């Protein structure tokens, strides 16, 4: 049984965000409109916020006093939308509970900056942080497209023989752009956020002319051997459900330590909806403990 808060939030999300659009341009405009709505939760007084640029990529630090670890966060938005200001409240909660400094990466977006621009930005920030302070515990985390970027960052690090993060968290990650994944159609109605038009139009907007089977685009196809411990969250009623299970299978086959948090009836990326969603309040401590135990 899902909570009353989940039922109400599902209705609100479906009314505001889920929309069937007729053209790629309309999809970009719609997602940028709905994904740029900062959640009105002030940061705790114990945290600081400041802008910064790392490896030429802009972003924002949310820092606890005397942090003991670094967390790198990649926002969602289907690679074409998203605003890091929307994540200040979530990053602040992570920073406070982990005694961490969290860097929200303002990576370039398609279609103005198609693949691999966003990936290059995220990886450049990761590589700089990892190599500049190799002894500092470092975790990476992202939701939706940001979950995909989290996985691809580790794929790139492995290819370049750059040290892995201590651990990674992928919230409702995208894992596959090439194949028709069963949950895209099976959960087309039950997913209250993502309309089928998102998946139909995304390749044209994000990576036109590219090989969609590449692990840099469909990270469920990557070689996960040597990866850091990985935590994945997924709703059984979202269109990206099967992506999460394919990613977990690839990690399990490679001997990676994995943890899956699955719930029924939740919206896409539900942990980010802390503190409004009862289930997010219950699951955030699980994510915190996973990161803490691996850093």
Tab-separated table of C-alpha atoms in Angstrom:
chain	number	residue	atom	x	y	z
A	1	UNK	CA	0.000	0.000	0.000
A	2	UNK	CA	1.503	3.318	-1.042
A	3	UNK	CA	1.213	6.379	1.159
A	4	UNK	CA	-1.314	9.184	0.772
A	5	UNK	CA	1.554	11.546	-0.037
A	6	UNK	CA	2.589	9.243	-2.900
A	7	UNK	CA	-0.941	9.171	-4.294
A	8	UNK	CA	-1.179	12.959	-4.218
A	9	UNK	CA	2.288	13.472	-5.693
A	10	UNK	CA	1.561	10.963	-8.454
A	11	UNK	CA	-1.533	12.946	-9.440
A	12	UNK	CA	0.355	16.245	-9.372
A	13	UNK	CA	3.239	14.879	-11.449
A	14	UNK	CA	0.935	13.346	-14.024
A	15	UNK	CA	-0.984	16.583	-14.453
A	16	UNK	CA	2.100	18.794	-14.670
A	17	UNK	CA	4.826	16.706	-16.295
A	18	UNK	CA	3.448	13.795	-18.320
A	19	UNK	CA	2.535	15.179	-21.715
A	20	UNK	CA	2.327	13.642	-25.167
A	21	UNK	CA	4.016	16.059	-27.556
A	22	UNK	CA	4.037	16.051	-31.348
A	23	UNK	CA	7.542	17.254	-32.193
A	24	UNK	CA	11.079	17.117	-30.778
A	25	UNK	CA	11.086	20.894	-30.380
A	26	UNK	CA	7.918	20.736	-28.299
A	27	UNK	CA	9.472	18.019	-26.127
A	28	UNK	CA	12.532	20.150	-25.406
A	29	UNK	CA	10.396	23.176	-24.540
A	30	UNK	CA	8.081	21.158	-22.310
A	31	UNK	CA	10.790	19.320	-20.373
A	32	UNK	CA	12.797	22.479	-19.825
A	33	UNK	CA	9.722	24.189	-18.481
A	34	UNK	CA	8.730	21.469	-16.006
A	35	UNK	CA	12.279	20.483	-15.003
A	36	UNK	CA	13.311	23.991	-13.974
A	37	UNK	CA	11.131	24.397	-10.933
A	38	UNK	CA	13.263	24.753	-7.764
A	39	UNK	CA	11.764	22.988	-4.763
A	40	UNK	CA	11.141	25.639	-2.070
A	41	UNK	CA	13.062	24.017	0.790
A	42	UNK	CA	15.739	26.256	2.370
A	43	UNK	CA	19.164	24.830	3.069
A	44	UNK	CA	19.987	24.137	6.721
A	45	UNK	CA	22.091	26.809	8.396
A	46	UNK	CA	24.944	24.335	8.809
A	47	UNK	CA	25.510	24.211	5.024
A	48	UNK	CA	27.098	26.604	2.558
A	49	UNK	CA	26.405	27.033	-1.158
A	50	UNK	CA	28.841	28.427	-3.688
A	51	UNK	CA	29.359	28.382	-7.435
A	52	UNK	CA	32.518	26.905	-8.896
A	53	UNK	CA	34.042	25.689	-12.140
A	54	UNK	CA	35.900	22.364	-12.348
A	55	UNK	CA	37.720	21.320	-15.519
A	56	UNK	CA	35.937	24.163	-17.291
A	57	UNK	CA	32.499	22.867	-16.248
A	58	UNK	CA	30.266	25.050	-14.047
A	59	UNK	CA	28.407	23.789	-11.014
A	60	UNK	CA	27.511	24.441	-7.416
A	61	UNK	CA	28.960	23.135	-4.171
A	62	UNK	CA	26.668	22.358	-1.236
A	63	UNK	CA	28.998	21.825	1.708
A	64	UNK	CA	28.787	20.700	5.298
A	65	UNK	CA	31.236	22.163	7.790
A	66	UNK	CA	34.557	20.274	7.755
A	67	UNK	CA	33.446	17.711	5.155
A	68	UNK	CA	34.989	14.247	5.254
A	69	UNK	CA	34.019	13.105	1.740
A	70	UNK	CA	32.998	14.371	-1.712
A	71	UNK	CA	29.815	13.465	-3.576
A	72	UNK	CA	29.461	14.263	-7.266
A	73	UNK	CA	25.847	14.610	-8.468
A	74	UNK	CA	24.518	14.473	-12.050
A	75	UNK	CA	20.956	15.780	-12.469
A	76	UNK	CA	18.236	14.206	-14.608
A	77	UNK	CA	16.219	15.642	-17.469
A	78	UNK	CA	16.570	13.236	-20.427
A	79	UNK	CA	19.898	14.871	-21.376
A	80	UNK	CA	17.948	17.865	-22.732
A	81	UNK	CA	16.626	19.576	-19.591
A	82	UNK	CA	17.219	19.977	-15.866
A	83	UNK	CA	18.294	22.707	-13.496
A	84	UNK	CA	20.738	22.098	-10.658
A	85	UNK	CA	18.786	24.571	-8.492
A	86	UNK	CA	16.014	21.948	-8.395
A	87	UNK	CA	18.423	19.680	-6.499
A	88	UNK	CA	19.717	22.057	-3.830
A	89	UNK	CA	17.379	20.621	-1.194
A	90	UNK	CA	18.323	17.006	-1.978
A	91	UNK	CA	22.036	17.762	-2.196
A	92	UNK	CA	21.766	19.643	1.084
A	93	UNK	CA	20.228	16.654	2.829
A	94	UNK	CA	22.966	14.404	1.463
A	95	UNK	CA	25.673	16.856	2.519
A	96	UNK	CA	24.248	17.206	6.031
A	97	UNK	CA	23.760	13.490	6.682
A	98	UNK	CA	27.040	12.383	5.121
A	99	UNK	CA	29.117	15.315	6.378
A	100	UNK	CA	30.066	15.836	2.775
A	101	UNK	CA	30.604	18.420	0.101
A	102	UNK	CA	28.324	17.827	-2.880
A	103	UNK	CA	29.089	19.183	-6.340
A	104	UNK	CA	26.094	19.549	-8.661
A	105	UNK	CA	27.379	19.453	-12.242
A	106	UNK	CA	25.784	21.908	-14.683
A	107	UNK	CA	26.693	19.854	-17.749
A	108	UNK	CA	25.833	20.892	-21.307
A	109	UNK	CA	22.464	19.833	-22.692
A	110	UNK	CA	21.245	18.584	-26.062
A	111	UNK	CA	20.128	19.385	-28.682
A	112	UNK	CA	22.355	22.483	-28.632
A	113	UNK	CA	25.181	20.317	-27.296
A	114	UNK	CA	24.508	16.732	-28.413
A	115	UNK	CA	26.287	13.572	-27.335
A	116	UNK	CA	28.993	13.338	-26.093
A	117	UNK	CA	29.141	16.903	-24.715
A	118	UNK	CA	27.269	16.197	-21.463
A	119	UNK	CA	29.171	12.991	-20.841
A	120	UNK	CA	32.478	14.719	-21.495
A	121	UNK	CA	31.590	17.394	-18.933
A	122	UNK	CA	30.607	14.911	-16.233
A	123	UNK	CA	33.642	12.737	-16.807
A	124	UNK	CA	36.016	15.721	-16.851
A	125	UNK	CA	34.745	16.853	-13.452
A	126	UNK	CA	34.985	13.343	-12.051
A	127	UNK	CA	38.505	12.775	-13.372
A	128	UNK	CA	39.709	16.093	-11.961
A	129	UNK	CA	38.244	15.452	-8.504
A	130	UNK	CA	39.454	11.858	-8.398
A	131	UNK	CA	43.011	12.662	-9.447
A	132	UNK	CA	43.400	15.901	-7.502
A	133	UNK	CA	42.494	14.284	-4.165
A	134	UNK	CA	42.972	10.511	-4.555
A	135	UNK	CA	42.827	9.848	-0.816
A	136	UNK	CA	39.511	11.674	-0.277
A	137	UNK	CA	36.466	9.377	-0.323
A	138	UNK	CA	34.479	10.130	-3.485
A	139	UNK	CA	31.020	8.874	-4.440
A	140	UNK	CA	29.047	9.627	-7.596
A	141	UNK	CA	25.281	9.769	-7.895
A	142	UNK	CA	22.598	10.750	-10.362
A	143	UNK	CA	18.947	10.367	-11.264
A	144	UNK	CA	17.352	9.302	-14.568
A	145	UNK	CA	19.681	10.622	-17.295
A	146	UNK	CA	22.026	11.510	-14.434
A	147	UNK	CA	21.921	7.866	-13.357
A	148	UNK	CA	22.985	6.935	-16.862
A	149	UNK	CA	25.793	9.506	-16.688
A	150	UNK	CA	26.879	7.984	-13.379
A	151	UNK	CA	27.325	4.590	-15.034
A	152	UNK	CA	28.978	5.994	-18.160
A	153	UNK	CA	31.416	7.953	-15.991
A	154	UNK	CA	32.590	4.663	-14.505
A	155	UNK	CA	32.767	3.100	-17.978
A	156	UNK	CA	34.943	6.001	-19.146
A	157	UNK	CA	37.121	5.802	-16.031
A	158	UNK	CA	37.725	2.116	-16.606
A	159	UNK	CA	38.614	2.723	-20.264
A	160	UNK	CA	41.098	5.445	-19.263
A	161	UNK	CA	42.515	3.510	-16.298
A	162	UNK	CA	41.362	6.241	-13.910
A	163	UNK	CA	40.580	5.136	-10.354
A	164	UNK	CA	36.977	4.215	-9.624
A	165	UNK	CA	34.832	6.139	-7.132
A	166	UNK	CA	34.339	4.529	-3.749
A	167	UNK	CA	30.720	3.815	-4.706
A	168	UNK	CA	27.914	4.949	-6.980
A	169	UNK	CA	24.142	5.447	-6.723
A	170	UNK	CA	21.871	5.410	-9.774
A	171	UNK	CA	18.291	6.584	-9.155
A	172	UNK	CA	15.902	5.292	-11.856
A	173	UNK	CA	18.768	5.188	-14.367
A	174	UNK	CA	18.371	5.042	-18.121
A	175	UNK	CA	20.226	2.015	-19.405
A	176	UNK	CA	19.095	1.381	-22.970
A	177	UNK	CA	18.350	3.593	-25.988
A	178	UNK	CA	18.673	1.002	-28.742
A	179	UNK	CA	16.150	-1.751	-28.086
A	180	UNK	CA	12.433	-1.610	-27.460
A	181	UNK	CA	12.479	-2.376	-23.748
A	182	UNK	CA	9.381	-4.201	-22.512
A	183	UNK	CA	8.646	-1.827	-19.621
A	184	UNK	CA	8.424	1.121	-22.041
A	185	UNK	CA	5.090	-0.223	-23.282
A	186	UNK	CA	4.051	-2.308	-20.267
A	187	UNK	CA	4.352	0.707	-17.946
A	188	UNK	CA	3.387	3.409	-20.446
A	189	UNK	CA	0.185	4.081	-18.529
A	190	UNK	CA	1.400	3.496	-14.976
A	191	UNK	CA	4.452	5.770	-15.307
A	192	UNK	CA	3.068	9.118	-14.136
A	193	UNK	CA	6.039	11.163	-15.375
A	194	UNK	CA	7.512	9.855	-18.626
A	195	UNK	CA	5.338	9.768	-21.743
A	196	UNK	CA	6.201	7.391	-24.613
A	197	UNK	CA	7.076	10.376	-26.817
A	198	UNK	CA	10.146	11.013	-24.643
A	199	UNK	CA	11.697	7.699	-25.644
A	200	UNK	CA	10.594	7.974	-29.272
A	201	UNK	CA	12.175	11.393	-29.799
A	202	UNK	CA	15.198	11.256	-27.510
A	203	UNK	CA	17.725	9.646	-29.906
A	204	UNK	CA	17.054	12.327	-32.537
A	205	UNK	CA	17.578	15.079	-29.973
A	206	UNK	CA	20.417	13.649	-27.934
A	207	UNK	CA	22.587	11.523	-30.200
A	208	UNK	CA	21.538	11.801	-33.869
A	209	UNK	CA	23.438	9.451	-36.153
A	210	UNK	CA	25.283	7.742	-33.293
A	211	UNK	CA	25.549	4.011	-32.565
A	212	UNK	CA	22.808	3.455	-29.983
A	213	UNK	CA	24.367	0.150	-28.929
A	214	UNK	CA	27.462	1.933	-27.589
A	215	UNK	CA	27.836	1.592	-23.790
A	216	UNK	CA	28.401	5.351	-23.758
A	217	UNK	CA	24.759	5.722	-24.860
A	218	UNK	CA	23.204	2.485	-23.565
A	219	UNK	CA	25.228	1.798	-20.401
A	220	UNK	CA	23.432	-1.470	-19.631
A	221	UNK	CA	25.655	-2.881	-22.394
A	222	UNK	CA	28.890	-1.949	-20.617
A	223	UNK	CA	31.531	-4.196	-19.063
A	224	UNK	CA	31.105	-3.622	-15.334
A	225	UNK	CA	34.069	-5.670	-14.144
A	226	UNK	CA	36.100	-3.704	-11.621
A	227	UNK	CA	33.270	-1.254	-10.930
A	228	UNK	CA	32.693	0.290	-7.524
A	229	UNK	CA	29.776	-0.921	-5.363
A	230	UNK	CA	26.538	0.174	-6.990
A	231	UNK	CA	23.124	0.999	-5.529
A	232	UNK	CA	20.143	1.234	-7.906
A	233	UNK	CA	16.630	2.455	-7.166
A	234	UNK	CA	13.615	1.774	-9.366
A	235	UNK	CA	9.843	1.925	-9.317
A	236	UNK	CA	8.070	-1.183	-10.537
A	237	UNK	CA	5.561	1.063	-12.301
A	238	UNK	CA	7.934	3.306	-14.257
A	239	UNK	CA	8.933	3.010	-17.900
A	240	UNK	CA	12.619	2.640	-16.963
A	241	UNK	CA	11.943	-0.364	-14.736
A	242	UNK	CA	13.672	-2.892	-16.993
A	243	UNK	CA	16.688	-0.628	-17.456
A	244	UNK	CA	17.439	-0.917	-13.747
A	245	UNK	CA	17.229	-4.701	-13.848
A	246	UNK	CA	19.446	-4.934	-16.943
A	247	UNK	CA	22.027	-2.716	-15.246
A	248	UNK	CA	21.923	-4.814	-12.086
A	249	UNK	CA	22.293	-8.011	-14.135
A	250	UNK	CA	25.352	-6.604	-15.924
A	251	UNK	CA	26.884	-5.577	-12.594
A	252	UNK	CA	26.052	-8.906	-10.932
A	253	UNK	CA	27.545	-10.851	-13.848
A	254	UNK	CA	30.749	-8.836	-13.422
A	255	UNK	CA	30.935	-9.595	-9.683
A	256	UNK	CA	30.123	-6.044	-8.599
A	257	UNK	CA	28.581	-5.506	-5.173
A	258	UNK	CA	25.054	-4.282	-5.901
A	259	UNK	CA	22.015	-3.188	-3.932
A	260	UNK	CA	18.582	-2.710	-5.486
A	261	UNK	CA	15.838	-0.635	-3.875
A	262	UNK	CA	12.520	-1.328	-5.579
A	263	UNK	CA	9.064	-0.008	-4.738
A	264	UNK	CA	5.649	-0.311	-6.301
A	265	UNK	CA	3.511	2.690	-7.155
A	266	UNK	CA	6.285	5.246	-6.915
A	267	UNK	CA	6.955	7.992	-9.457
A	268	UNK	CA	10.155	8.055	-11.469
A	269	UNK	CA	13.152	9.251	-9.330
A	270	UNK	CA	11.058	9.177	-6.152
A	271	UNK	CA	13.980	9.430	-3.651
A	272	UNK	CA	14.693	12.946	-4.956
A	273	UNK	CA	11.235	14.006	-3.744
A	274	UNK	CA	12.422	14.044	-0.129
A	275	UNK	CA	10.970	15.480	2.120
A	276	UNK	CA	7.499	15.558	0.543
A	277	UNK	CA	7.122	11.830	-0.066
A	278	UNK	CA	6.802	9.405	2.851
A	279	UNK	CA	8.580	6.617	0.980
A	280	UNK	CA	11.471	8.952	0.115
A	281	UNK	CA	11.879	9.723	3.812
A	282	UNK	CA	12.068	5.991	4.485
A	283	UNK	CA	14.509	5.202	1.692
A	284	UNK	CA	16.929	8.116	1.970
A	285	UNK	CA	18.559	6.625	5.110
A	286	UNK	CA	19.164	3.429	3.109
A	287	UNK	CA	21.003	5.389	0.424
A	288	UNK	CA	22.937	7.291	3.083
A	289	UNK	CA	23.991	4.064	4.778
A	290	UNK	CA	25.079	2.543	1.464
A	291	UNK	CA	27.314	5.533	0.710
A	292	UNK	CA	28.619	5.778	4.260
A	293	UNK	CA	29.484	2.081	4.446
A	294	UNK	CA	31.463	2.276	1.184
A	295	UNK	CA	33.376	5.484	1.890
